[in-house]
Amino acid sequence: GVNDQSGNQITLHSAAGCRMPSGTGPMTGSEGSLDCEGNEGCGISATGTANSYGPSFNQNGGGFYAMERNNNFIKVWFWPRQGDVPSDVLNSAKTVDTDAWGTPVAFFPNTQCNLQQFFAAHNIIINLTLCE
């Protein structure tokens, strides 16, 4: 997301040759671009969760994001802090059961994009920009 956007977008960025199919599967978000190449990437808008980013995210006290990635798919969930957060997430459990987390916001299957070929280890980047 950027600036005061109210809902987040989960996006994959890759080299040429990675696409997501339309109607990718069970997810609560809305698909955008299906071509994962380059700056725009293939994105899923977190529709229905306006408090997933920006001022509404801050006003709600934040939230929780979780990603599950394997060779078959990438799934991303979001729960607002004042929402129905799974107990294993809320209590920092040593093991989690993603099957009990409900439908993810974003679902990227390994059908038209070899996830193992196009994506390596992930890094978390936190950017806090403060202005006067």
mmCIF file of N, CA and C in Angstrom:
data_model
loop_
_atom_site.group_PDB
_atom_site.id
_atom_site.type_symbol
_atom_site.label_atom_id
_atom_site.label_comp_id
_atom_site.label_asym_id
_atom_site.label_seq_id
_atom_site.Cartn_x
_atom_site.Cartn_y
_atom_site.Cartn_z
ATOM 1 N N GLY A 1 0.820 -1.189 0.000
ATOM 2 C CA GLY A 1 0.000 0.000 0.000
ATOM 3 C C GLY A 1 0.860 1.246 0.000
ATOM 4 N N VAL A 2 0.246 2.347 -0.331
ATOM 5 C CA VAL A 2 0.949 3.626 -0.320
ATOM 6 C C VAL A 2 0.079 4.695 0.317
ATOM 7 N N ASN A 3 0.735 5.677 0.924
ATOM 8 C CA ASN A 3 0.089 6.852 1.486
ATOM 9 C C ASN A 3 -1.075 6.479 2.412
ATOM 10 N N ASP A 4 -2.236 7.071 2.210
ATOM 11 C CA ASP A 4 -3.387 6.826 3.086
ATOM 12 C C ASP A 4 -4.361 5.807 2.512
ATOM 13 N N GLN A 5 -3.870 4.933 1.658
ATOM 14 C CA GLN A 5 -4.709 3.856 1.127
ATOM 15 C C GLN A 5 -5.307 3.100 2.301
ATOM 16 N N SER A 6 -6.545 2.645 2.176
ATOM 17 C CA SER A 6 -7.198 2.011 3.323
ATOM 18 C C SER A 6 -7.085 0.497 3.332
ATOM 19 N N GLY A 7 -6.878 -0.135 2.213
ATOM 20 C CA GLY A 7 -6.729 -1.593 2.187
ATOM 21 C C GLY A 7 -5.387 -1.974 1.599
ATOM 22 N N ASN A 8 -4.800 -3.050 2.073
ATOM 23 C CA ASN A 8 -3.488 -3.468 1.608
ATOM 24 C C ASN A 8 -3.606 -4.294 0.336
ATOM 25 N N GLN A 9 -2.471 -4.563 -0.266
ATOM 26 C CA GLN A 9 -2.407 -5.440 -1.429
ATOM 27 C C GLN A 9 -1.253 -6.402 -1.220
ATOM 28 N N ILE A 10 -1.497 -7.678 -1.449
ATOM 29 C CA ILE A 10 -0.467 -8.696 -1.343
ATOM 30 C C ILE A 10 -0.005 -8.973 -2.763
ATOM 31 N N THR A 11 1.285 -8.771 -3.038
ATOM 32 C CA THR A 11 1.780 -8.825 -4.409
ATOM 33 C C THR A 11 3.059 -9.647 -4.501
ATOM 34 N N LEU A 12 3.149 -10.452 -5.561
ATOM 35 C CA LEU A 12 4.374 -11.177 -5.875
ATOM 36 C C LEU A 12 5.069 -10.453 -7.026
ATOM 37 N N HIS A 13 6.378 -10.282 -6.913
ATOM 38 C CA HIS A 13 7.182 -9.656 -7.962
ATOM 39 C C HIS A 13 8.230 -10.673 -8.393
ATOM 40 N N SER A 14 8.325 -10.913 -9.704
ATOM 41 C CA SER A 14 9.250 -11.938 -10.185
ATOM 42 C C SER A 14 9.910 -11.510 -11.485
ATOM 43 N N ALA A 15 10.784 -12.366 -11.967
ATOM 44 C CA ALA A 15 11.350 -12.222 -13.302
ATOM 45 C C ALA A 15 10.302 -12.685 -14.309
ATOM 46 N N ALA A 16 10.572 -12.506 -15.582
ATOM 47 C CA ALA A 16 9.645 -12.913 -16.639
ATOM 48 C C ALA A 16 9.372 -14.416 -16.568
ATOM 49 N N GLY A 17 8.132 -14.779 -16.822
ATOM 50 C CA GLY A 17 7.760 -16.195 -16.879
ATOM 51 C C GLY A 17 6.877 -16.667 -15.751
ATOM 52 N N CYS A 18 6.511 -15.804 -14.831
ATOM 53 C CA CYS A 18 5.649 -16.185 -13.704
ATOM 54 C C CYS A 18 4.322 -15.451 -13.826
ATOM 55 N N ARG A 19 3.239 -16.219 -13.908
ATOM 56 C CA ARG A 19 1.883 -15.657 -13.980
ATOM 57 C C ARG A 19 1.000 -16.409 -12.995
ATOM 58 N N MET A 20 -0.060 -15.750 -12.568
ATOM 59 C CA MET A 20 -1.070 -16.389 -11.734
ATOM 60 C C MET A 20 -2.329 -16.586 -12.576
ATOM 61 N N PRO A 21 -2.975 -17.730 -12.427
ATOM 62 C CA PRO A 21 -4.202 -17.957 -13.195
ATOM 63 C C PRO A 21 -5.359 -17.141 -12.624
ATOM 64 N N SER A 22 -6.309 -16.808 -13.475
ATOM 65 C CA SER A 22 -7.520 -16.125 -13.011
ATOM 66 C C SER A 22 -8.344 -17.101 -12.190
ATOM 67 N N GLY A 23 -8.974 -16.604 -11.129
ATOM 68 C CA GLY A 23 -9.769 -17.481 -10.269
ATOM 69 C C GLY A 23 -8.883 -18.492 -9.562
ATOM 70 N N THR A 24 -7.839 -17.995 -8.905
ATOM 71 C CA THR A 24 -6.785 -18.856 -8.363
ATOM 72 C C THR A 24 -7.236 -19.827 -7.282
ATOM 73 N N GLY A 25 -8.311 -19.582 -6.641
ATOM 74 C CA GLY A 25 -8.727 -20.508 -5.594
ATOM 75 C C GLY A 25 -9.356 -19.784 -4.431
ATOM 76 N N PRO A 26 -9.474 -20.480 -3.317
ATOM 77 C CA PRO A 26 -10.156 -19.884 -2.168
ATOM 78 C C PRO A 26 -9.363 -18.739 -1.556
ATOM 79 N N MET A 27 -9.939 -17.537 -1.614
ATOM 80 C CA MET A 27 -9.338 -16.367 -0.983
ATOM 81 C C MET A 27 -10.409 -15.303 -0.843
ATOM 82 N N THR A 28 -10.205 -14.403 0.094
ATOM 83 C CA THR A 28 -11.177 -13.333 0.309
ATOM 84 C C THR A 28 -10.834 -12.077 -0.477
ATOM 85 N N GLY A 29 -9.594 -11.972 -0.970
ATOM 86 C CA GLY A 29 -9.162 -10.803 -1.719
ATOM 87 C C GLY A 29 -9.618 -10.844 -3.161
ATOM 88 N N SER A 30 -9.363 -9.744 -3.869
ATOM 89 C CA SER A 30 -9.719 -9.608 -5.279
ATOM 90 C C SER A 30 -8.458 -9.542 -6.120
ATOM 91 N N GLU A 31 -8.413 -10.357 -7.167
ATOM 92 C CA GLU A 31 -7.211 -10.387 -7.999
ATOM 93 C C GLU A 31 -7.082 -9.139 -8.856
ATOM 94 N N GLY A 32 -5.840 -8.765 -9.053
ATOM 95 C CA GLY A 32 -5.512 -7.636 -9.921
ATOM 96 C C GLY A 32 -4.748 -8.153 -11.116
ATOM 97 N N SER A 33 -3.572 -7.601 -11.349
ATOM 98 C CA SER A 33 -2.734 -8.056 -12.447
ATOM 99 C C SER A 33 -2.344 -9.515 -12.216
ATOM 100 N N LEU A 34 -2.309 -10.280 -13.287
ATOM 101 C CA LEU A 34 -1.953 -11.701 -13.177
ATOM 102 C C LEU A 34 -0.502 -11.968 -13.563
ATOM 103 N N ASP A 35 0.170 -10.970 -14.135
ATOM 104 C CA ASP A 35 1.566 -11.107 -14.540
ATOM 105 C C ASP A 35 2.454 -10.654 -13.398
ATOM 106 N N CYS A 36 3.231 -11.566 -12.854
ATOM 107 C CA CYS A 36 4.041 -11.260 -11.672
ATOM 108 C C CYS A 36 5.347 -10.538 -11.995
ATOM 109 N N GLU A 37 5.667 -10.404 -13.273
ATOM 110 C CA GLU A 37 6.923 -9.799 -13.681
ATOM 111 C C GLU A 37 6.975 -8.312 -13.351
ATOM 112 N N GLY A 38 8.111 -7.888 -12.853
ATOM 113 C CA GLY A 38 8.400 -6.471 -12.720
ATOM 114 C C GLY A 38 7.802 -5.767 -11.527
ATOM 115 N N ASN A 39 7.741 -4.433 -11.642
ATOM 116 C CA ASN A 39 7.353 -3.567 -10.541
ATOM 117 C C ASN A 39 5.892 -3.738 -10.123
ATOM 118 N N GLU A 40 4.974 -3.871 -11.092
ATOM 119 C CA GLU A 40 3.555 -4.003 -10.734
ATOM 120 C C GLU A 40 3.287 -5.340 -10.056
ATOM 121 N N GLY A 41 3.844 -6.402 -10.573
ATOM 122 C CA GLY A 41 3.653 -7.720 -10.001
ATOM 123 C C GLY A 41 2.219 -8.195 -10.104
ATOM 124 N N CYS A 42 1.963 -9.393 -9.595
ATOM 125 C CA CYS A 42 0.597 -9.928 -9.566
ATOM 126 C C CYS A 42 0.071 -9.737 -8.146
ATOM 127 N N GLY A 43 -1.036 -9.045 -8.045
ATOM 128 C CA GLY A 43 -1.495 -8.637 -6.729
ATOM 129 C C GLY A 43 -2.914 -9.054 -6.405
ATOM 130 N N ILE A 44 -3.145 -9.209 -5.125
ATOM 131 C CA ILE A 44 -4.465 -9.490 -4.576
ATOM 132 C C ILE A 44 -4.791 -8.351 -3.610
ATOM 133 N N SER A 45 -5.884 -7.642 -3.871
ATOM 134 C CA SER A 45 -6.318 -6.563 -2.981
ATOM 135 C C SER A 45 -7.078 -7.151 -1.811
ATOM 136 N N ALA A 46 -6.753 -6.678 -0.631
ATOM 137 C CA ALA A 46 -7.408 -7.154 0.592
ATOM 138 C C ALA A 46 -8.778 -6.485 0.719
ATOM 139 N N THR A 47 -9.675 -6.825 -0.179
ATOM 140 C CA THR A 47 -11.016 -6.240 -0.168
ATOM 141 C C THR A 47 -11.767 -6.675 1.085
ATOM 142 N N GLY A 48 -12.573 -5.796 1.591
ATOM 143 C CA GLY A 48 -13.341 -6.118 2.794
ATOM 144 C C GLY A 48 -12.554 -5.957 4.075
ATOM 145 N N THR A 49 -11.287 -5.614 3.972
ATOM 146 C CA THR A 49 -10.462 -5.414 5.162
ATOM 147 C C THR A 49 -9.770 -4.062 5.059
ATOM 148 N N ALA A 50 -10.571 -3.008 5.119
ATOM 149 C CA ALA A 50 -10.043 -1.653 4.996
ATOM 150 C C ALA A 50 -9.017 -1.352 6.083
ATOM 151 N N ASN A 51 -9.118 -2.050 7.215
ATOM 152 C CA ASN A 51 -8.189 -1.779 8.311
ATOM 153 C C ASN A 51 -6.901 -2.596 8.191
ATOM 154 N N SER A 52 -6.582 -3.074 6.986
ATOM 155 C CA SER A 52 -5.366 -3.858 6.777
ATOM 156 C C SER A 52 -4.159 -2.996 6.426
ATOM 157 N N TYR A 53 -4.371 -1.680 6.313
ATOM 158 C CA TYR A 53 -3.278 -0.786 5.941
ATOM 159 C C TYR A 53 -3.674 0.648 6.244
ATOM 160 N N GLY A 54 -2.699 1.509 6.407
ATOM 161 C CA GLY A 54 -2.922 2.948 6.493
ATOM 162 C C GLY A 54 -3.534 3.424 7.794
ATOM 163 N N PRO A 55 -4.200 4.579 7.743
ATOM 164 C CA PRO A 55 -4.761 5.175 8.959
ATOM 165 C C PRO A 55 -5.734 4.255 9.696
ATOM 166 N N SER A 56 -6.574 3.520 8.973
ATOM 167 C CA SER A 56 -7.524 2.630 9.656
ATOM 168 C C SER A 56 -6.807 1.467 10.339
ATOM 169 N N PHE A 57 -5.692 1.004 9.773
ATOM 170 C CA PHE A 57 -4.859 -0.023 10.402
ATOM 171 C C PHE A 57 -4.314 0.507 11.722
ATOM 172 N N ASN A 58 -3.807 1.742 11.694
ATOM 173 C CA ASN A 58 -3.258 2.362 12.899
ATOM 174 C C ASN A 58 -4.334 2.607 13.950
ATOM 175 N N GLN A 59 -5.487 3.112 13.532
ATOM 176 C CA GLN A 59 -6.580 3.395 14.469
ATOM 177 C C GLN A 59 -7.090 2.127 15.150
ATOM 178 N N ASN A 60 -6.952 0.990 14.481
ATOM 179 C CA ASN A 60 -7.405 -0.282 15.034
ATOM 180 C C ASN A 60 -6.339 -0.933 15.917
ATOM 181 N N GLY A 61 -5.198 -0.292 16.057
ATOM 182 C CA GLY A 61 -4.135 -0.858 16.889
ATOM 183 C C GLY A 61 -3.283 -1.872 16.156
ATOM 184 N N GLY A 62 -3.336 -1.861 14.826
ATOM 185 C CA GLY A 62 -2.514 -2.786 14.047
ATOM 186 C C GLY A 62 -3.245 -4.079 13.739
ATOM 187 N N GLY A 63 -2.471 -5.095 13.465
ATOM 188 C CA GLY A 63 -3.046 -6.392 13.121
ATOM 189 C C GLY A 63 -1.953 -7.419 12.925
ATOM 190 N N PHE A 64 -2.344 -8.567 12.436
ATOM 191 C CA PHE A 64 -1.431 -9.690 12.257
ATOM 192 C C PHE A 64 -1.456 -10.147 10.807
ATOM 193 N N TYR A 65 -0.289 -10.321 10.218
ATOM 194 C CA TYR A 65 -0.145 -10.926 8.898
ATOM 195 C C TYR A 65 0.603 -12.239 9.070
ATOM 196 N N ALA A 66 0.225 -13.240 8.303
ATOM 197 C CA ALA A 66 0.935 -14.517 8.310
ATOM 198 C C ALA A 66 0.992 -15.035 6.881
ATOM 199 N N MET A 67 2.105 -15.677 6.553
ATOM 200 C CA MET A 67 2.264 -16.253 5.220
ATOM 201 C C MET A 67 2.669 -17.714 5.358
ATOM 202 N N GLU A 68 2.072 -18.547 4.533
ATOM 203 C CA GLU A 68 2.499 -19.940 4.404
ATOM 204 C C GLU A 68 2.978 -20.119 2.976
ATOM 205 N N ARG A 69 4.185 -20.604 2.848
ATOM 206 C CA ARG A 69 4.757 -20.802 1.514
ATOM 207 C C ARG A 69 5.364 -22.187 1.435
ATOM 208 N N ASN A 70 4.989 -22.913 0.398
ATOM 209 C CA ASN A 70 5.613 -24.198 0.108
ATOM 210 C C ASN A 70 5.734 -24.318 -1.403
ATOM 211 N N ASN A 71 6.081 -25.472 -1.912
ATOM 212 C CA ASN A 71 6.258 -25.615 -3.358
ATOM 213 C C ASN A 71 4.936 -25.635 -4.118
ATOM 214 N N ASN A 72 3.790 -25.739 -3.415
ATOM 215 C CA ASN A 72 2.479 -25.826 -4.061
ATOM 216 C C ASN A 72 1.716 -24.514 -4.080
ATOM 217 N N PHE A 73 1.987 -23.624 -3.120
ATOM 218 C CA PHE A 73 1.221 -22.373 -3.042
ATOM 219 C C PHE A 73 1.883 -21.393 -2.087
ATOM 220 N N ILE A 74 1.417 -20.151 -2.181
ATOM 221 C CA ILE A 74 1.708 -19.123 -1.188
ATOM 222 C C ILE A 74 0.349 -18.605 -0.731
ATOM 223 N N LYS A 75 0.125 -18.604 0.577
ATOM 224 C CA LYS A 75 -1.116 -18.080 1.163
ATOM 225 C C LYS A 75 -0.751 -16.977 2.149
ATOM 226 N N VAL A 76 -1.587 -15.932 2.191
ATOM 227 C CA VAL A 76 -1.377 -14.841 3.136
ATOM 228 C C VAL A 76 -2.693 -14.554 3.840
ATOM 229 N N TRP A 77 -2.641 -14.460 5.172
ATOM 230 C CA TRP A 77 -3.802 -14.132 5.994
ATOM 231 C C TRP A 77 -3.576 -12.784 6.661
ATOM 232 N N PHE A 78 -4.668 -12.111 6.987
ATOM 233 C CA PHE A 78 -4.619 -10.898 7.789
ATOM 234 C C PHE A 78 -5.756 -10.943 8.799
ATOM 235 N N TRP A 79 -5.435 -10.577 10.038
ATOM 236 C CA TRP A 79 -6.448 -10.437 11.087
ATOM 237 C C TRP A 79 -6.230 -9.098 11.773
ATOM 238 N N PRO A 80 -7.274 -8.264 11.857
ATOM 239 C CA PRO A 80 -7.133 -7.020 12.612
ATOM 240 C C PRO A 80 -6.930 -7.345 14.088
ATOM 241 N N ARG A 81 -6.194 -6.500 14.779
ATOM 242 C CA ARG A 81 -5.920 -6.734 16.202
ATOM 243 C C ARG A 81 -7.216 -6.911 16.995
ATOM 244 N N GLN A 82 -8.228 -6.152 16.634
ATOM 245 C CA GLN A 82 -9.516 -6.240 17.317
ATOM 246 C C GLN A 82 -10.437 -7.239 16.616
ATOM 247 N N GLY A 83 -9.872 -8.272 15.996
ATOM 248 C CA GLY A 83 -10.652 -9.246 15.236
ATOM 249 C C GLY A 83 -10.547 -10.634 15.823
ATOM 250 N N ASP A 84 -10.913 -11.605 15.022
ATOM 251 C CA ASP A 84 -10.933 -13.007 15.416
ATOM 252 C C ASP A 84 -9.592 -13.647 15.059
ATOM 253 N N VAL A 85 -8.561 -13.347 15.834
ATOM 254 C CA VAL A 85 -7.215 -13.845 15.585
ATOM 255 C C VAL A 85 -7.113 -15.279 16.107
ATOM 256 N N PRO A 86 -6.624 -16.214 15.287
ATOM 257 C CA PRO A 86 -6.467 -17.590 15.771
ATOM 258 C C PRO A 86 -5.604 -17.636 17.033
ATOM 259 N N SER A 87 -5.965 -18.503 17.955
ATOM 260 C CA SER A 87 -5.258 -18.551 19.236
ATOM 261 C C SER A 87 -3.789 -18.909 19.081
ATOM 262 N N ASP A 88 -3.447 -19.772 18.120
ATOM 263 C CA ASP A 88 -2.037 -20.121 17.959
ATOM 264 C C ASP A 88 -1.208 -18.930 17.476
ATOM 265 N N VAL A 89 -1.827 -17.997 16.753
ATOM 266 C CA VAL A 89 -1.145 -16.770 16.326
ATOM 267 C C VAL A 89 -1.081 -15.796 17.497
ATOM 268 N N LEU A 90 -2.210 -15.578 18.136
ATOM 269 C CA LEU A 90 -2.309 -14.619 19.230
ATOM 270 C C LEU A 90 -1.391 -14.975 20.392
ATOM 271 N N ASN A 91 -1.212 -16.263 20.646
ATOM 272 C CA ASN A 91 -0.415 -16.714 21.794
ATOM 273 C C ASN A 91 0.993 -17.161 21.418
ATOM 274 N N SER A 92 1.432 -16.848 20.197
ATOM 275 C CA SER A 92 2.791 -17.193 19.733
ATOM 276 C C SER A 92 3.115 -18.666 19.961
ATOM 277 N N ALA A 93 2.210 -19.534 19.515
ATOM 278 C CA ALA A 93 2.400 -20.976 19.694
ATOM 279 C C ALA A 93 3.637 -21.460 18.939
ATOM 280 N N LYS A 94 4.265 -22.498 19.456
ATOM 281 C CA LYS A 94 5.452 -23.062 18.811
ATOM 282 C C LYS A 94 5.080 -23.790 17.522
ATOM 283 N N THR A 95 3.856 -24.288 17.435
ATOM 284 C CA THR A 95 3.352 -24.907 16.209
ATOM 285 C C THR A 95 2.009 -24.267 15.879
ATOM 286 N N VAL A 96 1.697 -24.213 14.605
ATOM 287 C CA VAL A 96 0.443 -23.615 14.159
ATOM 288 C C VAL A 96 -0.278 -24.578 13.225
ATOM 289 N N ASP A 97 -1.583 -24.394 13.106
ATOM 290 C CA ASP A 97 -2.404 -25.196 12.208
ATOM 291 C C ASP A 97 -3.074 -24.248 11.226
ATOM 292 N N THR A 98 -2.443 -24.031 10.069
ATOM 293 C CA THR A 98 -2.987 -23.080 9.104
ATOM 294 C C THR A 98 -4.332 -23.535 8.536
ATOM 295 N N ASP A 99 -4.625 -24.820 8.585
ATOM 296 C CA ASP A 99 -5.931 -25.302 8.113
ATOM 297 C C ASP A 99 -7.071 -24.779 8.975
ATOM 298 N N ALA A 100 -6.765 -24.360 10.188
ATOM 299 C CA ALA A 100 -7.792 -23.845 11.102
ATOM 300 C C ALA A 100 -7.922 -22.320 11.016
ATOM 301 N N TRP A 101 -7.165 -21.687 10.149
ATOM 302 C CA TRP A 101 -7.147 -20.228 10.074
ATOM 303 C C TRP A 101 -8.209 -19.638 9.165
ATOM 304 N N GLY A 102 -8.970 -20.444 8.496
ATOM 305 C CA GLY A 102 -9.982 -19.930 7.583
ATOM 306 C C GLY A 102 -9.396 -19.595 6.224
ATOM 307 N N THR A 103 -10.176 -18.920 5.434
ATOM 308 C CA THR A 103 -9.799 -18.586 4.066
ATOM 309 C C THR A 103 -8.765 -17.462 4.070
ATOM 310 N N PRO A 104 -7.658 -17.634 3.348
ATOM 311 C CA PRO A 104 -6.650 -16.569 3.314
ATOM 312 C C PRO A 104 -7.124 -15.382 2.484
ATOM 313 N N VAL A 105 -6.498 -14.239 2.710
ATOM 314 C CA VAL A 105 -6.760 -13.052 1.900
ATOM 315 C C VAL A 105 -6.232 -13.285 0.486
ATOM 316 N N ALA A 106 -5.046 -13.891 0.381
ATOM 317 C CA ALA A 106 -4.412 -14.119 -0.919
ATOM 318 C C ALA A 106 -3.991 -15.570 -1.057
ATOM 319 N N PHE A 107 -4.171 -16.094 -2.264
ATOM 320 C CA PHE A 107 -3.781 -17.472 -2.585
ATOM 321 C C PHE A 107 -3.121 -17.469 -3.957
ATOM 322 N N PHE A 108 -1.852 -17.851 -3.990
ATOM 323 C CA PHE A 108 -1.086 -17.922 -5.231
ATOM 324 C C PHE A 108 -0.684 -19.381 -5.454
ATOM 325 N N PRO A 109 -1.333 -20.086 -6.388
ATOM 326 C CA PRO A 109 -0.999 -21.501 -6.608
ATOM 327 C C PRO A 109 0.208 -21.673 -7.526
ATOM 328 N N ASN A 110 0.810 -22.840 -7.458
ATOM 329 C CA ASN A 110 1.944 -23.188 -8.299
ATOM 330 C C ASN A 110 1.425 -23.893 -9.554
ATOM 331 N N THR A 111 0.623 -23.179 -10.346
ATOM 332 C CA THR A 111 0.083 -23.797 -11.558
ATOM 333 C C THR A 111 0.671 -23.196 -12.822
ATOM 334 N N GLN A 112 0.857 -21.880 -12.864
ATOM 335 C CA GLN A 112 1.458 -21.225 -14.026
ATOM 336 C C GLN A 112 2.754 -20.515 -13.642
ATOM 337 N N CYS A 113 3.219 -20.775 -12.450
ATOM 338 C CA CYS A 113 4.462 -20.173 -11.963
ATOM 339 C C CYS A 113 5.130 -21.173 -11.031
ATOM 340 N N ASN A 114 6.320 -21.605 -11.387
ATOM 341 C CA ASN A 114 7.067 -22.522 -10.539
ATOM 342 C C ASN A 114 7.606 -21.731 -9.353
ATOM 343 N N LEU A 115 6.911 -21.792 -8.237
ATOM 344 C CA LEU A 115 7.264 -20.982 -7.067
ATOM 345 C C LEU A 115 8.683 -21.255 -6.591
ATOM 346 N N GLN A 116 9.102 -22.502 -6.645
ATOM 347 C CA GLN A 116 10.446 -22.851 -6.196
ATOM 348 C C GLN A 116 11.503 -22.216 -7.100
ATOM 349 N N GLN A 117 11.205 -22.080 -8.390
ATOM 350 C CA GLN A 117 12.149 -21.483 -9.337
ATOM 351 C C GLN A 117 12.209 -19.964 -9.205
ATOM 352 N N PHE A 118 11.058 -19.318 -8.980
ATOM 353 C CA PHE A 118 10.997 -17.859 -9.031
ATOM 354 C C PHE A 118 11.158 -17.160 -7.680
ATOM 355 N N PHE A 119 10.993 -17.889 -6.577
ATOM 356 C CA PHE A 119 11.039 -17.230 -5.271
ATOM 357 C C PHE A 119 11.992 -17.954 -4.334
ATOM 358 N N ALA A 120 12.843 -17.164 -3.675
ATOM 359 C CA ALA A 120 13.822 -17.694 -2.732
ATOM 360 C C ALA A 120 13.404 -17.278 -1.321
ATOM 361 N N ALA A 121 14.326 -17.339 -0.404
ATOM 362 C CA ALA A 121 14.042 -16.962 0.986
ATOM 363 C C ALA A 121 13.485 -15.543 1.043
ATOM 364 N N HIS A 122 12.542 -15.317 1.946
ATOM 365 C CA HIS A 122 11.918 -14.008 2.093
ATOM 366 C C HIS A 122 12.628 -13.190 3.167
ATOM 367 N N ASN A 123 12.539 -11.894 3.017
ATOM 368 C CA ASN A 123 13.033 -10.953 4.015
ATOM 369 C C ASN A 123 11.886 -10.051 4.419
ATOM 370 N N ILE A 124 11.854 -9.672 5.656
ATOM 371 C CA ILE A 124 10.858 -8.708 6.124
ATOM 372 C C ILE A 124 11.529 -7.340 6.144
ATOM 373 N N ILE A 125 10.904 -6.398 5.465
ATOM 374 C CA ILE A 125 11.417 -5.032 5.437
ATOM 375 C C ILE A 125 10.371 -4.135 6.076
ATOM 376 N N ILE A 126 10.743 -3.451 7.112
ATOM 377 C CA ILE A 126 9.848 -2.521 7.775
ATOM 378 C C ILE A 126 10.352 -1.116 7.475
ATOM 379 N N ASN A 127 9.492 -0.311 6.873
ATOM 380 C CA ASN A 127 9.857 1.042 6.498
ATOM 381 C C ASN A 127 8.973 2.000 7.266
ATOM 382 N N LEU A 128 9.557 2.732 8.174
ATOM 383 C CA LEU A 128 8.832 3.745 8.939
ATOM 384 C C LEU A 128 9.305 5.110 8.459
ATOM 385 N N THR A 129 8.437 5.808 7.752
ATOM 386 C CA THR A 129 8.770 7.122 7.240
ATOM 387 C C THR A 129 8.011 8.154 8.047
ATOM 388 N N LEU A 130 8.730 9.026 8.706
ATOM 389 C CA LEU A 130 8.113 10.052 9.538
ATOM 390 C C LEU A 130 8.308 11.412 8.876
ATOM 391 N N CYS A 131 7.242 12.161 8.777
ATOM 392 C CA CYS A 131 7.309 13.486 8.164
ATOM 393 C C CYS A 131 6.730 14.522 9.114
ATOM 394 N N GLU A 132 7.111 15.758 8.917
ATOM 395 C CA GLU A 132 6.559 16.834 9.719
ATOM 396 C C GLU A 132 5.316 17.378 9.066
#
